[in-house]
Coordinates of C-alpha atoms in Angstrom, one line a residue:
X1 CA 48.1 -37.0 -36.6
X2 CA 45.6 -38.9 -34.4
X3 CA 42.0 -39.3 -35.6
X4 CA 40.5 -36.6 -33.3
X5 CA 42.7 -34.0 -34.8
X6 CA 42.1 -35.2 -38.3
X7 CA 38.4 -34.9 -37.8
X8 CA 38.5 -31.5 -36.3
X9 CA 40.8 -30.2 -39.1
X10 CA 38.4 -31.6 -41.7
X11 CA 35.6 -29.7 -40.0
X12 CA 37.5 -26.6 -40.0
X13 CA 38.6 -27.0 -43.6
X14 CA 34.8 -27.4 -44.5
X15 CA 33.7 -24.7 -42.2
X16 CA 31.4 -23.1 -44.9
X17 CA 29.3 -26.2 -44.5
X18 CA 29.9 -27.1 -40.9
X19 CA 29.4 -23.7 -39.2
X20 CA 25.9 -23.4 -40.3
X21 CA 25.3 -26.9 -38.8
X22 CA 27.0 -25.9 -35.5
X23 CA 24.8 -22.8 -35.3
X24 CA 21.6 -24.8 -36.1
X25 CA 22.6 -27.3 -33.4
X26 CA 23.0 -24.5 -31.0
X27 CA 19.7 -23.0 -31.8
X28 CA 17.8 -26.3 -31.6
X29 CA 19.4 -27.0 -28.1
X30 CA 18.7 -23.4 -27.1
X31 CA 14.8 -23.8 -27.8
X32 CA 14.0 -26.3 -25.0
X33 CA 16.7 -24.8 -22.6
X34 CA 15.3 -21.3 -23.0
X35 CA 11.8 -22.6 -22.7
X36 CA 12.6 -24.2 -19.3
X37 CA 14.3 -21.0 -18.1
X38 CA 11.4 -18.8 -19.1
X39 CA 8.7 -21.1 -17.5
X40 CA 10.8 -21.3 -14.4
X41 CA 11.0 -17.6 -14.3
X42 CA 7.3 -17.0 -14.9
X43 CA 6.7 -19.7 -12.2
X44 CA 8.8 -17.6 -9.8
X45 CA 7.0 -14.4 -10.6
X46 CA 3.7 -16.1 -10.3
X47 CA 4.6 -17.4 -6.8
X48 CA 5.5 -14.0 -5.5
X49 CA 1.9 -12.9 -4.8
X50 CA 1.2 -16.1 -2.9
X51 CA 4.4 -15.6 -0.9
X52 CA 3.3 -12.2 -0.1
X53 CA -0.1 -13.3 1.3
X54 CA -0.5 -14.1 4.9
X55 CA -2.8 -16.9 4.1
X56 CA -3.8 -19.4 6.6
X57 CA -5.3 -22.9 6.3
X58 CA -8.2 -24.4 8.3
X59 CA -7.9 -28.1 9.2
X60 CA -10.9 -30.2 10.4
X61 CA -12.1 -33.6 10.4
X62 CA -15.7 -33.3 9.0
X63 CA -16.1 -36.6 7.2
X64 CA -17.9 -39.7 8.5
X65 CA -21.0 -39.9 10.4
X66 CA -21.0 -39.8 14.2
X67 CA -22.4 -42.6 16.3
X68 CA -26.0 -41.7 17.4
X69 CA -25.1 -42.2 21.1
X70 CA -22.4 -39.4 20.9
X71 CA -24.8 -36.9 19.3
X72 CA -26.1 -34.3 22.0
X73 CA -28.6 -31.5 21.7
X74 CA -28.4 -30.1 25.2
X75 CA -25.8 -27.9 26.7
X76 CA -22.7 -27.0 24.9
X77 CA -22.2 -29.6 22.2
X78 CA -19.9 -30.3 19.3
X79 CA -21.3 -29.4 15.8
X80 CA -22.6 -32.5 14.0
X81 CA -20.3 -32.1 11.1
X82 CA -17.1 -31.8 13.3
X83 CA -15.2 -34.6 15.0
X84 CA -12.8 -33.7 17.7
X85 CA -9.2 -34.9 18.0
X86 CA -6.4 -34.9 20.6
X87 CA -4.5 -31.5 20.5
X88 CA -1.3 -33.1 21.7
X89 CA -1.1 -35.7 19.2
X90 CA -2.0 -33.3 16.4
X91 CA 0.5 -30.7 17.6
X92 CA 3.3 -33.3 17.5
X93 CA 2.6 -34.3 13.9
X94 CA 2.2 -30.7 12.8
X95 CA 5.7 -29.9 14.2
X96 CA 7.3 -32.5 12.0
X97 CA 5.9 -30.9 8.7
X98 CA 8.3 -28.5 7.1
X99 CA 6.8 -25.2 6.0
X100 CA 4.4 -24.5 8.8
X101 CA 5.3 -21.4 10.7
X102 CA 2.6 -21.3 13.4
X103 CA -0.7 -22.9 14.4
X104 CA -3.4 -22.6 16.8
X105 CA -6.4 -24.7 17.8
X106 CA -10.0 -24.1 18.5
X107 CA -12.9 -25.9 20.2
X108 CA -16.0 -25.0 18.3
X109 CA -19.2 -25.7 20.1
X110 CA -23.0 -25.0 19.7
X111 CA -25.6 -24.2 22.2
X112 CA -29.2 -24.8 20.9
X113 CA -31.8 -22.4 21.8
X114 CA -35.2 -21.8 20.3
X115 CA -34.6 -18.1 20.2
X116 CA -30.9 -18.0 19.5
X117 CA -28.6 -20.8 18.6
X118 CA -25.0 -19.8 19.8
X119 CA -21.7 -20.7 18.1
X120 CA -19.1 -20.8 21.1
X121 CA -15.4 -21.1 20.5
X122 CA -12.8 -22.0 23.1
X123 CA -9.4 -20.4 22.6
X124 CA -6.2 -21.0 24.4
X125 CA -4.4 -17.9 25.4
X126 CA -1.0 -19.7 25.1
X127 CA -1.5 -20.2 21.3
X128 CA 0.2 -17.9 18.8
X129 CA -1.9 -15.2 17.0
X130 CA -3.0 -17.5 14.3
X131 CA -6.6 -17.9 13.0
X132 CA -9.3 -17.3 15.6
X133 CA -6.6 -16.4 18.2
X134 CA -6.2 -13.1 16.3
X135 CA -9.3 -11.8 18.0
X136 CA -7.0 -10.4 20.7
X137 CA -5.9 -7.8 18.2
X138 CA -9.4 -6.9 17.3
X139 CA -10.8 -6.2 20.8
X140 CA -12.7 -2.9 21.2
X141 CA -11.3 -0.2 23.5
X142 CA -11.8 -1.0 27.1
X143 CA -11.6 -4.8 26.4
X144 CA -9.0 -7.2 27.3
X145 CA -8.1 -10.9 26.5
X146 CA -8.7 -13.7 28.8
X147 CA -6.5 -13.8 32.1
X148 CA -5.9 -17.6 31.7
X149 CA -7.0 -20.7 30.1
X150 CA -9.5 -21.6 32.8
X151 CA -11.0 -18.3 33.8
X152 CA -14.8 -17.8 34.0
X153 CA -14.5 -15.1 31.3
X154 CA -16.1 -14.5 27.9
X155 CA -15.6 -12.3 25.0
X156 CA -18.6 -11.3 22.8
X157 CA -18.9 -10.3 19.3
X158 CA -19.9 -6.6 19.1
X159 CA -23.1 -6.9 17.0
X160 CA -24.3 -9.9 19.1
X161 CA -23.5 -7.9 22.4
X162 CA -25.5 -4.8 21.2
X163 CA -28.4 -6.8 20.0
X164 CA -28.9 -8.4 23.3
X165 CA -27.7 -5.6 25.6
X166 CA -24.5 -7.0 26.9
X167 CA -21.6 -4.8 28.1
X168 CA -18.1 -5.3 29.3
X169 CA -18.1 -5.8 33.0
X170 CA -21.5 -7.4 33.0
X171 CA -22.3 -11.2 33.2
X172 CA -23.2 -13.6 30.5
X173 CA -24.9 -17.0 31.3
X174 CA -23.6 -20.0 29.5
X175 CA -24.4 -23.7 30.1
X176 CA -25.3 -23.0 33.7
X177 CA -22.4 -20.8 34.5
X178 CA -22.2 -17.0 34.9
X179 CA -19.3 -15.7 33.0
X180 CA -17.6 -12.2 33.4
X181 CA -17.7 -10.2 30.1
X182 CA -14.1 -9.0 29.7
X183 CA -14.5 -7.6 26.1
X184 CA -16.0 -7.2 22.8
X185 CA -14.5 -8.1 19.4
X186 CA -15.2 -6.1 16.3
X187 CA -14.7 -8.2 13.2
X188 CA -14.2 -6.1 10.1
X189 CA -16.5 -6.4 7.2
X190 CA -16.0 -9.5 5.1
X191 CA -14.1 -11.1 7.8
X192 CA -12.6 -14.5 7.0
X193 CA -12.2 -15.5 10.6
X194 CA -15.5 -16.7 12.0
X195 CA -19.2 -16.3 12.4
X196 CA -19.1 -17.0 16.1
X197 CA -20.6 -14.8 18.7
X198 CA -19.1 -16.2 21.9
X199 CA -15.4 -16.9 22.9
X200 CA -14.4 -18.5 26.0
X201 CA -10.9 -19.7 27.4
X202 CA -10.1 -23.2 26.2
X203 CA -10.1 -25.0 29.4
X204 CA -13.4 -23.3 30.4
X205 CA -14.8 -24.6 27.0
X206 CA -13.6 -28.2 27.9
X207 CA -15.3 -28.0 31.3
X208 CA -18.5 -26.4 29.9
X209 CA -18.7 -29.3 27.1
X210 CA -17.9 -32.0 29.7
X211 CA -14.7 -33.1 27.6
X212 CA -12.3 -35.2 29.7
X213 CA -9.4 -34.9 27.3
X214 CA -7.6 -31.9 25.7
X215 CA -9.4 -31.9 22.4
X216 CA -10.1 -29.4 19.6
X217 CA -12.0 -29.7 16.3
X218 CA -10.3 -27.1 14.3
X219 CA -6.6 -26.1 13.6
X220 CA -5.6 -22.9 12.0
X221 CA -2.2 -23.2 10.2
X222 CA 0.1 -20.3 9.2
X223 CA 2.6 -21.1 6.6
X224 CA 6.1 -19.7 6.3
X225 CA 5.4 -19.0 2.6
X226 CA 2.1 -19.5 0.8
X227 CA 4.1 -20.2 -2.5
X228 CA 4.7 -23.8 -1.2
X229 CA 1.0 -24.4 -0.4
X230 CA 0.8 -27.5 -2.7
X231 CA 3.5 -29.4 -1.1
X232 CA 2.4 -28.7 2.5
X233 CA -1.1 -29.4 1.6
X234 CA -0.1 -32.9 0.3
X235 CA 2.0 -33.5 3.3
X236 CA -1.0 -32.5 5.7
X237 CA -3.2 -34.9 3.8
X238 CA -0.9 -37.6 4.2
X239 CA -0.2 -37.0 7.9
X240 CA -3.9 -36.4 8.7
X241 CA -6.0 -38.8 6.5
X242 CA -9.7 -38.0 6.8
X243 CA -9.1 -34.5 7.5
X244 CA -10.0 -31.5 5.2
X245 CA -8.3 -28.3 4.4
X246 CA -10.1 -24.9 3.9
X247 CA -9.0 -21.6 2.9
X248 CA -11.4 -18.7 3.0
X249 CA -9.1 -16.2 1.3
X250 CA -10.6 -15.7 -2.1
X251 CA -7.5 -13.9 -3.4
X252 CA -5.4 -16.9 -2.4
X253 CA -7.8 -19.3 -4.2
X254 CA -7.7 -17.2 -7.5
X255 CA -4.0 -16.8 -7.5
X256 CA -3.4 -20.6 -6.6
X257 CA -5.6 -21.6 -9.4
X258 CA -4.0 -19.2 -11.7
X259 CA -0.5 -20.7 -10.7
X260 CA -1.7 -24.3 -11.2
X261 CA -2.6 -23.4 -14.7
X262 CA 0.9 -21.7 -15.2
X263 CA 2.6 -24.8 -13.7
X264 CA 0.7 -27.3 -15.9
X265 CA 1.1 -25.1 -19.2
X266 CA 4.6 -24.8 -18.5
X267 CA 5.3 -28.5 -18.0
X268 CA 3.3 -29.2 -21.1
X269 CA 5.3 -26.7 -23.1
X270 CA 8.7 -28.0 -22.1
X271 CA 7.5 -31.8 -22.5
X272 CA 6.2 -30.8 -25.9
X273 CA 9.4 -28.9 -27.2
X274 CA 12.0 -31.3 -25.9
X275 CA 11.1 -34.2 -28.1
X276 CA 10.4 -32.0 -31.2
X277 CA 13.9 -30.4 -30.5
X278 CA 15.6 -33.9 -30.4
X279 CA 13.9 -35.0 -33.5
X280 CA 14.9 -31.9 -35.3
X281 CA 18.4 -32.3 -34.1
X282 CA 18.8 -35.9 -35.1
X283 CA 17.4 -34.8 -38.7
X284 CA 19.9 -32.2 -38.9
X285 CA 22.9 -34.5 -38.0
X286 CA 21.6 -37.1 -40.6
X287 CA 21.5 -34.3 -43.3
X288 CA 25.0 -33.4 -42.4
X289 CA 26.1 -37.1 -42.6
X290 CA 24.5 -37.4 -46.0
X291 CA 26.3 -34.2 -47.1
X292 CA 29.6 -35.8 -46.3
X293 CA 28.8 -39.3 -47.5
X294 CA 31.4 -38.9 -50.2
X295 CA 34.1 -38.7 -47.7
X296 CA 33.0 -41.9 -46.0
X297 CA 33.0 -43.7 -49.4
X298 CA 36.5 -42.6 -50.0
X299 CA 37.7 -43.9 -46.6
X300 CA 36.0 -47.2 -47.3
X301 CA 37.7 -47.4 -50.6
X302 CA 41.1 -46.7 -48.9
X303 CA 40.3 -49.8 -46.6
X304 CA 39.5 -48.1 -43.4
X305 CA 38.3 -50.5 -40.8
X306 CA 34.5 -50.2 -39.8
X307 CA 35.5 -49.3 -36.2
X308 CA 37.6 -46.4 -37.4
X309 CA 34.8 -45.3 -39.6
X310 CA 32.2 -45.2 -36.7
X311 CA 34.8 -43.5 -34.5
X312 CA 35.1 -40.8 -37.3
X313 CA 31.3 -40.4 -37.4
X314 CA 31.2 -40.2 -33.5
X315 CA 33.8 -37.5 -33.4
X316 CA 32.3 -35.5 -36.2
X317 CA 28.8 -35.6 -34.5
X318 CA 30.5 -34.9 -31.1
X319 CA 32.2 -31.8 -32.3
X320 CA 29.1 -30.5 -33.8
X321 CA 27.1 -31.0 -30.7
X322 CA 29.9 -29.6 -28.6
X323 CA 29.8 -26.4 -30.7
X324 CA 26.1 -26.2 -30.5
X325 CA 26.2 -26.7 -26.7
X326 CA 28.6 -23.8 -26.4
X327 CA 26.6 -21.5 -28.5
X328 CA 23.4 -22.5 -26.5
X329 CA 25.2 -22.0 -23.2
X330 CA 26.2 -18.6 -24.2
X331 CA 22.7 -17.5 -25.2
X332 CA 21.3 -19.2 -22.0
X333 CA 23.7 -17.2 -19.9
X334 CA 22.7 -14.0 -21.6
X335 CA 18.9 -14.8 -21.3
X336 CA 19.4 -15.6 -17.6
X337 CA 21.5 -12.7 -16.4
X338 CA 20.6 -9.9 -18.8
X339 CA 17.0 -10.7 -20.3
X340 CA 15.1 -12.4 -17.5
X341 CA 16.0 -10.0 -14.6
X342 CA 14.2 -7.2 -16.5
X343 CA 11.0 -9.3 -16.7
X344 CA 10.2 -8.3 -13.0
X345 CA 6.5 -7.9 -12.6
X346 CA 5.8 -6.5 -9.1
X347 CA 2.6 -7.9 -7.7
X348 CA 0.1 -5.0 -7.1
X349 CA -1.3 -6.4 -3.9
X350 CA -2.7 -4.3 -1.0
X351 CA -0.7 -5.4 1.9
X352 CA -3.0 -3.8 4.4
X353 CA -5.2 -6.8 4.7
X354 CA -8.2 -6.7 7.2
X355 CA -9.4 -9.7 9.0

């Protein structure tokens, strides 16, 4: 009989001593494997509320000081803390980033006035309903969106219009132009969109601010799934150095912070359990080898070569570990298919978000 068969028969013959070792090996291997499966499942559950959120990111370049010659205070001017960028260049880079569903751009402008400083936003009617472009769905009855990107039209925020007596169908003076008021927008309470009072078509905003290129200073980004926010944010920071990312969704911020805690805690748990399990497994195999040290001494007395003795020990440990892996695998399958599916915590989120 060949040596593998002899070692296996010896283990079976001494099964009262070897079977407990096999079960203990399986249990030790199961601990890190089960920890990984449990952490992975908890991570999936934690990501579900994020995936259910329709969270958008605001990207803008608000770092670095502007040159004094470029700072203006008359007419429609760019905010001091924002730097414009080319929309075509930014759009090309955004399309290359996986996970971005849609995006829209905005040109935010200020008009200084001793009585009332206005925040004016230029929006492109061709952009998808992302970010500030969503105001089309918030228009009041009797209002309409811009007819085209260069129309002499304006949409006013409802409270601002009532305060200063503006109505749809009237005229609104802006930077030396008389714009037709085509609608009023009614932001819901606690809106996370904007504090702007005046909205104009994108090309009209370019002309009023005397911009010669197609530029914007804010991008609103809708993700395919908010659960992948970390990877997409890192990629955006890599592709757009010097830009900052903002989310005004407090629920998203709280959930993402909670998820980061879960991720870090889960990784630390697995990293802690794995070396401890390995040390415990090595100690168990060492104790088993000491238990059968007498057999090794007999084989040495019979003149067995050292190579055959090492082969014997390797086969002995291999059979024990194989049995332990089999047991751990069975329990992992039971855990994965029968236990974890019942740990389904449905996120109690109000899906009727209001902007």
